[in-house]
């Protein structure tokens, strides 16, 4: 389950006329990382003021009561629900899978031998140039790493069905939780493994990285 404070993410407000006009039609794309794909929240500029992200609060009220088929909701100027839509045309995303976190799904598939594989699927839900480049760099780096006992192995590149565009990649799924779980005791041998791996990546392969998080 995704932490409550991390569950929703808004891409911001999209105005179809000047935002100063309170009657301007407005749409906000909100991601529910826990159980739904992206949901469009529709209303007017009177409710959806620039950069206030009230659409997150609005969707949070209804999310647990909506069918997973819902792709858009419409609210009045008081934020009250006036309509829902299950029209697939409202949905710009291809993913309807169990969520491990933002942009990471747990899924299974059958390989060429008919064996079921459980994998983590990492994708870039925000179609922004910088994010796309970061995802592409990560994919290429991960698949180029030499085999290592404590590096989760790269699995496959995932392509879109229609245009065969790269939309993400999979790695083998390792069960057991993460270090983010404070109820799991932290063992010093894990710290040793982590520091040795960082040295391997930095000193032997010359790989630079940002923060290391659970």
PDB file of C-alpha atoms in Angstrom:
ATOM      1  CA  UNK A   1       0.000   0.000   0.000  1.00  0.00           C
ATOM      2  CA  UNK A   2       1.144   3.525  -0.777  1.00  0.00           C
ATOM      3  CA  UNK A   3       1.462   5.866   2.202  1.00  0.00           C
ATOM      4  CA  UNK A   4      -1.591   8.185   2.500  1.00  0.00           C
ATOM      5  CA  UNK A   5       0.515  11.325   2.098  1.00  0.00           C
ATOM      6  CA  UNK A   6       2.014   9.941  -1.126  1.00  0.00           C
ATOM      7  CA  UNK A   7      -1.152   8.506  -2.633  1.00  0.00           C
ATOM      8  CA  UNK A   8      -2.241  11.351  -4.921  1.00  0.00           C
ATOM      9  CA  UNK A   9      -0.349  13.486  -7.408  1.00  0.00           C
ATOM     10  CA  UNK A  10      -1.746  16.274  -9.583  1.00  0.00           C
ATOM     11  CA  UNK A  11      -0.289  17.337 -12.908  1.00  0.00           C
ATOM     12  CA  UNK A  12      -1.807  20.791 -12.361  1.00  0.00           C
ATOM     13  CA  UNK A  13      -4.703  22.710 -13.851  1.00  0.00           C
ATOM     14  CA  UNK A  14      -5.554  22.865 -17.556  1.00  0.00           C
ATOM     15  CA  UNK A  15      -7.707  25.888 -18.489  1.00  0.00           C
ATOM     16  CA  UNK A  16      -9.606  26.030 -21.769  1.00  0.00           C
ATOM     17  CA  UNK A  17      -9.911  29.836 -21.565  1.00  0.00           C
ATOM     18  CA  UNK A  18      -8.321  32.517 -19.335  1.00  0.00           C
ATOM     19  CA  UNK A  19      -8.065  31.285 -15.750  1.00  0.00           C
ATOM     20  CA  UNK A  20      -9.248  34.696 -14.523  1.00  0.00           C
ATOM     21  CA  UNK A  21     -12.736  33.874 -15.828  1.00  0.00           C
ATOM     22  CA  UNK A  22     -14.459  31.837 -13.073  1.00  0.00           C
ATOM     23  CA  UNK A  23     -16.622  30.037 -15.660  1.00  0.00           C
ATOM     24  CA  UNK A  24     -13.649  28.720 -17.652  1.00  0.00           C
ATOM     25  CA  UNK A  25     -13.780  24.957 -18.123  1.00  0.00           C
ATOM     26  CA  UNK A  26     -10.942  23.345 -16.194  1.00  0.00           C
ATOM     27  CA  UNK A  27      -9.528  19.838 -16.076  1.00  0.00           C
ATOM     28  CA  UNK A  28      -6.973  18.393 -13.683  1.00  0.00           C
ATOM     29  CA  UNK A  29      -5.193  15.072 -14.154  1.00  0.00           C
ATOM     30  CA  UNK A  30      -4.773  13.387 -10.776  1.00  0.00           C
ATOM     31  CA  UNK A  31      -2.934  10.110 -10.212  1.00  0.00           C
ATOM     32  CA  UNK A  32      -4.125   7.725  -7.511  1.00  0.00           C
ATOM     33  CA  UNK A  33      -1.052   5.557  -7.014  1.00  0.00           C
ATOM     34  CA  UNK A  34      -2.830   3.143  -4.678  1.00  0.00           C
ATOM     35  CA  UNK A  35      -5.718   1.695  -6.657  1.00  0.00           C
ATOM     36  CA  UNK A  36      -6.676   3.708  -9.727  1.00  0.00           C
ATOM     37  CA  UNK A  37      -5.052   4.950 -12.903  1.00  0.00           C
ATOM     38  CA  UNK A  38      -5.123   8.647 -13.672  1.00  0.00           C
ATOM     39  CA  UNK A  39      -8.504  10.320 -13.077  1.00  0.00           C
ATOM     40  CA  UNK A  40      -9.553  13.586 -14.694  1.00  0.00           C
ATOM     41  CA  UNK A  41     -11.230  15.964 -12.269  1.00  0.00           C
ATOM     42  CA  UNK A  42     -13.445  18.417 -14.177  1.00  0.00           C
ATOM     43  CA  UNK A  43     -14.959  21.698 -13.077  1.00  0.00           C
ATOM     44  CA  UNK A  44     -14.467  25.441 -13.497  1.00  0.00           C
ATOM     45  CA  UNK A  45     -11.715  27.941 -12.755  1.00  0.00           C
ATOM     46  CA  UNK A  46     -13.779  29.276  -9.857  1.00  0.00           C
ATOM     47  CA  UNK A  47     -12.933  26.123  -7.911  1.00  0.00           C
ATOM     48  CA  UNK A  48      -9.600  25.151  -9.436  1.00  0.00           C
ATOM     49  CA  UNK A  49      -7.355  28.119  -8.749  1.00  0.00           C
ATOM     50  CA  UNK A  50      -3.815  28.021 -10.189  1.00  0.00           C
ATOM     51  CA  UNK A  51      -1.288  25.984  -8.190  1.00  0.00           C
ATOM     52  CA  UNK A  52      -3.608  25.288  -5.243  1.00  0.00           C
ATOM     53  CA  UNK A  53      -4.113  21.608  -6.182  1.00  0.00           C
ATOM     54  CA  UNK A  54      -7.518  21.415  -4.510  1.00  0.00           C
ATOM     55  CA  UNK A  55      -8.291  18.634  -6.999  1.00  0.00           C
ATOM     56  CA  UNK A  56      -6.240  16.261  -4.820  1.00  0.00           C
ATOM     57  CA  UNK A  57      -8.481  16.923  -1.806  1.00  0.00           C
ATOM     58  CA  UNK A  58     -11.576  16.494  -3.969  1.00  0.00           C
ATOM     59  CA  UNK A  59     -10.550  13.154  -5.472  1.00  0.00           C
ATOM     60  CA  UNK A  60      -9.374  11.894  -2.073  1.00  0.00           C
ATOM     61  CA  UNK A  61     -12.950  12.245  -0.771  1.00  0.00           C
ATOM     62  CA  UNK A  62     -14.375   9.941  -3.428  1.00  0.00           C
ATOM     63  CA  UNK A  63     -11.520   7.674  -4.525  1.00  0.00           C
ATOM     64  CA  UNK A  64     -12.330   4.725  -2.256  1.00  0.00           C
ATOM     65  CA  UNK A  65     -15.956   4.731  -3.441  1.00  0.00           C
ATOM     66  CA  UNK A  66     -15.261   4.888  -7.173  1.00  0.00           C
ATOM     67  CA  UNK A  67     -15.156   1.890  -9.472  1.00  0.00           C
ATOM     68  CA  UNK A  68     -11.756   1.102 -10.955  1.00  0.00           C
ATOM     69  CA  UNK A  69     -13.428   1.723 -14.337  1.00  0.00           C
ATOM     70  CA  UNK A  70     -13.966   5.424 -13.593  1.00  0.00           C
ATOM     71  CA  UNK A  71     -11.756   7.654 -15.733  1.00  0.00           C
ATOM     72  CA  UNK A  72     -13.190  11.115 -14.951  1.00  0.00           C
ATOM     73  CA  UNK A  73     -15.343  12.889 -12.395  1.00  0.00           C
ATOM     74  CA  UNK A  74     -17.145  16.235 -12.633  1.00  0.00           C
ATOM     75  CA  UNK A  75     -17.716  18.506  -9.644  1.00  0.00           C
ATOM     76  CA  UNK A  76     -19.610  21.751  -9.111  1.00  0.00           C
ATOM     77  CA  UNK A  77     -18.142  25.004  -7.804  1.00  0.00           C
ATOM     78  CA  UNK A  78     -18.466  23.698  -4.239  1.00  0.00           C
ATOM     79  CA  UNK A  79     -16.481  20.554  -4.999  1.00  0.00           C
ATOM     80  CA  UNK A  80     -19.545  18.302  -4.874  1.00  0.00           C
ATOM     81  CA  UNK A  81     -19.691  15.348  -7.239  1.00  0.00           C
ATOM     82  CA  UNK A  82     -22.105  15.823 -10.145  1.00  0.00           C
ATOM     83  CA  UNK A  83     -21.007  13.100 -12.558  1.00  0.00           C
ATOM     84  CA  UNK A  84     -18.617  10.255 -13.338  1.00  0.00           C
ATOM     85  CA  UNK A  85     -17.382   8.798 -16.616  1.00  0.00           C
ATOM     86  CA  UNK A  86     -16.027   5.366 -17.513  1.00  0.00           C
ATOM     87  CA  UNK A  87     -15.331   6.361 -21.119  1.00  0.00           C
ATOM     88  CA  UNK A  88     -11.919   4.878 -22.090  1.00  0.00           C
ATOM     89  CA  UNK A  89     -11.279   8.007 -24.166  1.00  0.00           C
ATOM     90  CA  UNK A  90     -10.889   9.869 -20.880  1.00  0.00           C
ATOM     91  CA  UNK A  91      -7.965   7.639 -19.950  1.00  0.00           C
ATOM     92  CA  UNK A  92      -4.537   8.552 -21.308  1.00  0.00           C
ATOM     93  CA  UNK A  93      -2.681   5.789 -19.524  1.00  0.00           C
ATOM     94  CA  UNK A  94      -2.122   2.116 -20.381  1.00  0.00           C
ATOM     95  CA  UNK A  95      -1.604   0.819 -16.852  1.00  0.00           C
ATOM     96  CA  UNK A  96      -4.228  -0.784 -14.636  1.00  0.00           C
ATOM     97  CA  UNK A  97      -2.039  -2.873 -12.297  1.00  0.00           C
ATOM     98  CA  UNK A  98      -1.342  -3.295  -8.594  1.00  0.00           C
ATOM     99  CA  UNK A  99       0.813  -0.467  -7.341  1.00  0.00           C
ATOM    100  CA  UNK A 100       3.989  -0.869  -5.279  1.00  0.00           C
ATOM    101  CA  UNK A 101       4.603   2.869  -5.384  1.00  0.00           C
ATOM    102  CA  UNK A 102       4.514   5.845  -7.748  1.00  0.00           C
ATOM    103  CA  UNK A 103       5.456   4.549 -11.187  1.00  0.00           C
ATOM    104  CA  UNK A 104       6.106   0.977  -9.988  1.00  0.00           C
ATOM    105  CA  UNK A 105       3.705  -1.958 -10.422  1.00  0.00           C
ATOM    106  CA  UNK A 106       3.834  -5.578  -9.361  1.00  0.00           C
ATOM    107  CA  UNK A 107       2.769  -7.931 -12.139  1.00  0.00           C
ATOM    108  CA  UNK A 108       3.156 -11.427 -13.485  1.00  0.00           C
ATOM    109  CA  UNK A 109       3.544 -12.801 -16.989  1.00  0.00           C
ATOM    110  CA  UNK A 110       4.259 -16.129 -18.626  1.00  0.00           C
ATOM    111  CA  UNK A 111       7.594 -16.409 -20.378  1.00  0.00           C
ATOM    112  CA  UNK A 112       8.353 -18.361 -23.551  1.00  0.00           C
ATOM    113  CA  UNK A 113       8.349 -21.630 -21.580  1.00  0.00           C
ATOM    114  CA  UNK A 114       4.975 -20.907 -20.027  1.00  0.00           C
ATOM    115  CA  UNK A 115       6.512 -20.262 -16.609  1.00  0.00           C
ATOM    116  CA  UNK A 116       4.884 -17.503 -14.558  1.00  0.00           C
ATOM    117  CA  UNK A 117       7.322 -14.739 -13.667  1.00  0.00           C
ATOM    118  CA  UNK A 118       6.692 -12.188 -10.922  1.00  0.00           C
ATOM    119  CA  UNK A 119       8.329  -8.862 -11.701  1.00  0.00           C
ATOM    120  CA  UNK A 120       8.399  -5.216 -10.737  1.00  0.00           C
ATOM    121  CA  UNK A 121       7.372  -3.008 -13.654  1.00  0.00           C
ATOM    122  CA  UNK A 122       8.823   0.503 -13.600  1.00  0.00           C
ATOM    123  CA  UNK A 123       7.369   3.101 -15.934  1.00  0.00           C
ATOM    124  CA  UNK A 124       7.261   6.839 -16.419  1.00  0.00           C
ATOM    125  CA  UNK A 125       3.662   8.066 -15.964  1.00  0.00           C
ATOM    126  CA  UNK A 126       4.608  11.720 -16.468  1.00  0.00           C
ATOM    127  CA  UNK A 127       5.267  12.283 -20.146  1.00  0.00           C
ATOM    128  CA  UNK A 128       7.734  15.103 -19.609  1.00  0.00           C
ATOM    129  CA  UNK A 129      10.993  15.240 -21.624  1.00  0.00           C
ATOM    130  CA  UNK A 130      13.321  15.312 -18.604  1.00  0.00           C
ATOM    131  CA  UNK A 131      11.508  12.416 -16.917  1.00  0.00           C
ATOM    132  CA  UNK A 132      11.508  10.401 -20.136  1.00  0.00           C
ATOM    133  CA  UNK A 133      15.256  10.938 -20.525  1.00  0.00           C
ATOM    134  CA  UNK A 134      15.895   9.921 -16.907  1.00  0.00           C
ATOM    135  CA  UNK A 135      13.839   6.742 -17.366  1.00  0.00           C
ATOM    136  CA  UNK A 136      15.680   5.909 -20.598  1.00  0.00           C
ATOM    137  CA  UNK A 137      19.070   6.455 -18.929  1.00  0.00           C
ATOM    138  CA  UNK A 138      18.071   4.238 -16.003  1.00  0.00           C
ATOM    139  CA  UNK A 139      16.901   1.457 -18.325  1.00  0.00           C
ATOM    140  CA  UNK A 140      20.127   1.497 -20.335  1.00  0.00           C
ATOM    141  CA  UNK A 141      22.311   1.640 -17.242  1.00  0.00           C
ATOM    142  CA  UNK A 142      20.531  -1.201 -15.470  1.00  0.00           C
ATOM    143  CA  UNK A 143      20.601  -3.574 -18.429  1.00  0.00           C
ATOM    144  CA  UNK A 144      24.322  -2.859 -18.915  1.00  0.00           C
ATOM    145  CA  UNK A 145      25.368  -3.731 -15.361  1.00  0.00           C
ATOM    146  CA  UNK A 146      27.395  -6.913 -14.910  1.00  0.00           C
ATOM    147  CA  UNK A 147      25.833  -9.728 -12.933  1.00  0.00           C
ATOM    148  CA  UNK A 148      26.144  -9.150  -9.191  1.00  0.00           C
ATOM    149  CA  UNK A 149      24.853 -11.134  -6.233  1.00  0.00           C
ATOM    150  CA  UNK A 150      23.037  -8.192  -4.628  1.00  0.00           C
ATOM    151  CA  UNK A 151      21.872  -6.266  -7.701  1.00  0.00           C
ATOM    152  CA  UNK A 152      18.298  -7.054  -8.712  1.00  0.00           C
ATOM    153  CA  UNK A 153      18.653  -8.400 -12.265  1.00  0.00           C
ATOM    154  CA  UNK A 154      17.173  -6.608 -15.249  1.00  0.00           C
ATOM    155  CA  UNK A 155      14.321  -8.569 -16.826  1.00  0.00           C
ATOM    156  CA  UNK A 156      12.758  -7.067 -19.954  1.00  0.00           C
ATOM    157  CA  UNK A 157      11.981  -3.909 -21.885  1.00  0.00           C
ATOM    158  CA  UNK A 158       8.223  -3.272 -22.093  1.00  0.00           C
ATOM    159  CA  UNK A 159       6.758  -1.980 -25.359  1.00  0.00           C
ATOM    160  CA  UNK A 160       3.404  -0.395 -26.111  1.00  0.00           C
ATOM    161  CA  UNK A 161       1.122  -2.659 -28.156  1.00  0.00           C
ATOM    162  CA  UNK A 162       0.061  -0.075 -30.725  1.00  0.00           C
ATOM    163  CA  UNK A 163       3.228   1.787 -31.720  1.00  0.00           C
ATOM    164  CA  UNK A 164       5.881  -0.452 -30.099  1.00  0.00           C
ATOM    165  CA  UNK A 165       7.210   2.501 -28.107  1.00  0.00           C
ATOM    166  CA  UNK A 166       9.285   1.770 -25.001  1.00  0.00           C
ATOM    167  CA  UNK A 167       7.111   2.501 -21.967  1.00  0.00           C
ATOM    168  CA  UNK A 168       9.170   0.949 -19.173  1.00  0.00           C
ATOM    169  CA  UNK A 169      11.087  -2.077 -18.002  1.00  0.00           C
ATOM    170  CA  UNK A 170      10.830  -4.939 -15.535  1.00  0.00           C
ATOM    171  CA  UNK A 171      13.156  -6.393 -12.937  1.00  0.00           C
ATOM    172  CA  UNK A 172      12.848  -9.556 -10.907  1.00  0.00           C
ATOM    173  CA  UNK A 173      10.609  -9.042  -7.886  1.00  0.00           C
ATOM    174  CA  UNK A 174      12.245  -9.618  -4.499  1.00  0.00           C
ATOM    175  CA  UNK A 175       9.693 -10.213  -1.751  1.00  0.00           C
ATOM    176  CA  UNK A 176      10.200  -9.346   1.893  1.00  0.00           C
ATOM    177  CA  UNK A 177       9.478  -5.626   2.065  1.00  0.00           C
ATOM    178  CA  UNK A 178      11.899  -2.697   2.139  1.00  0.00           C
ATOM    179  CA  UNK A 179      14.065  -0.878   4.659  1.00  0.00           C
ATOM    180  CA  UNK A 180      11.311   1.725   4.780  1.00  0.00           C
ATOM    181  CA  UNK A 181       9.415  -0.636   7.104  1.00  0.00           C
ATOM    182  CA  UNK A 182      10.457   0.405  10.623  1.00  0.00           C
ATOM    183  CA  UNK A 183       9.119  -2.861  12.046  1.00  0.00           C
ATOM    184  CA  UNK A 184      11.833  -4.863  10.290  1.00  0.00           C
ATOM    185  CA  UNK A 185      15.104  -4.921  12.284  1.00  0.00           C
ATOM    186  CA  UNK A 186      18.045  -3.521  10.345  1.00  0.00           C
ATOM    187  CA  UNK A 187      20.980  -5.914  10.203  1.00  0.00           C
ATOM    188  CA  UNK A 188      24.568  -4.728   9.991  1.00  0.00           C
ATOM    189  CA  UNK A 189      25.320  -7.296   7.298  1.00  0.00           C
ATOM    190  CA  UNK A 190      22.798  -5.454   5.103  1.00  0.00           C
ATOM    191  CA  UNK A 191      24.660  -2.192   5.695  1.00  0.00           C
ATOM    192  CA  UNK A 192      27.894  -3.925   4.718  1.00  0.00           C
ATOM    193  CA  UNK A 193      26.284  -5.207   1.522  1.00  0.00           C
ATOM    194  CA  UNK A 194      24.971  -1.749   0.665  1.00  0.00           C
ATOM    195  CA  UNK A 195      28.274   0.035   1.219  1.00  0.00           C
ATOM    196  CA  UNK A 196      30.152  -2.613  -0.757  1.00  0.00           C
ATOM    197  CA  UNK A 197      27.687  -2.237  -3.613  1.00  0.00           C
ATOM    198  CA  UNK A 198      28.020   1.561  -3.606  1.00  0.00           C
ATOM    199  CA  UNK A 199      31.810   1.177  -3.766  1.00  0.00           C
ATOM    200  CA  UNK A 200      31.424  -1.278  -6.640  1.00  0.00           C
ATOM    201  CA  UNK A 201      29.196   1.089  -8.611  1.00  0.00           C
ATOM    202  CA  UNK A 202      31.215   4.227  -7.843  1.00  0.00           C
ATOM    203  CA  UNK A 203      34.807   3.027  -7.856  1.00  0.00           C
ATOM    204  CA  UNK A 204      34.796   0.098 -10.277  1.00  0.00           C
ATOM    205  CA  UNK A 205      32.120   1.131 -12.770  1.00  0.00           C
ATOM    206  CA  UNK A 206      32.352   4.914 -12.405  1.00  0.00           C
ATOM    207  CA  UNK A 207      28.595   5.299 -11.934  1.00  0.00           C
ATOM    208  CA  UNK A 208      27.276   8.444 -10.273  1.00  0.00           C
ATOM    209  CA  UNK A 209      23.847   8.552  -8.649  1.00  0.00           C
ATOM    210  CA  UNK A 210      21.571  10.699  -6.549  1.00  0.00           C
ATOM    211  CA  UNK A 211      20.072   9.903  -3.150  1.00  0.00           C
ATOM    212  CA  UNK A 212      19.909   6.303  -1.986  1.00  0.00           C
ATOM    213  CA  UNK A 213      16.519   5.645  -0.387  1.00  0.00           C
ATOM    214  CA  UNK A 214      14.728   2.565   1.014  1.00  0.00           C
TER     215      UNK A 214
END
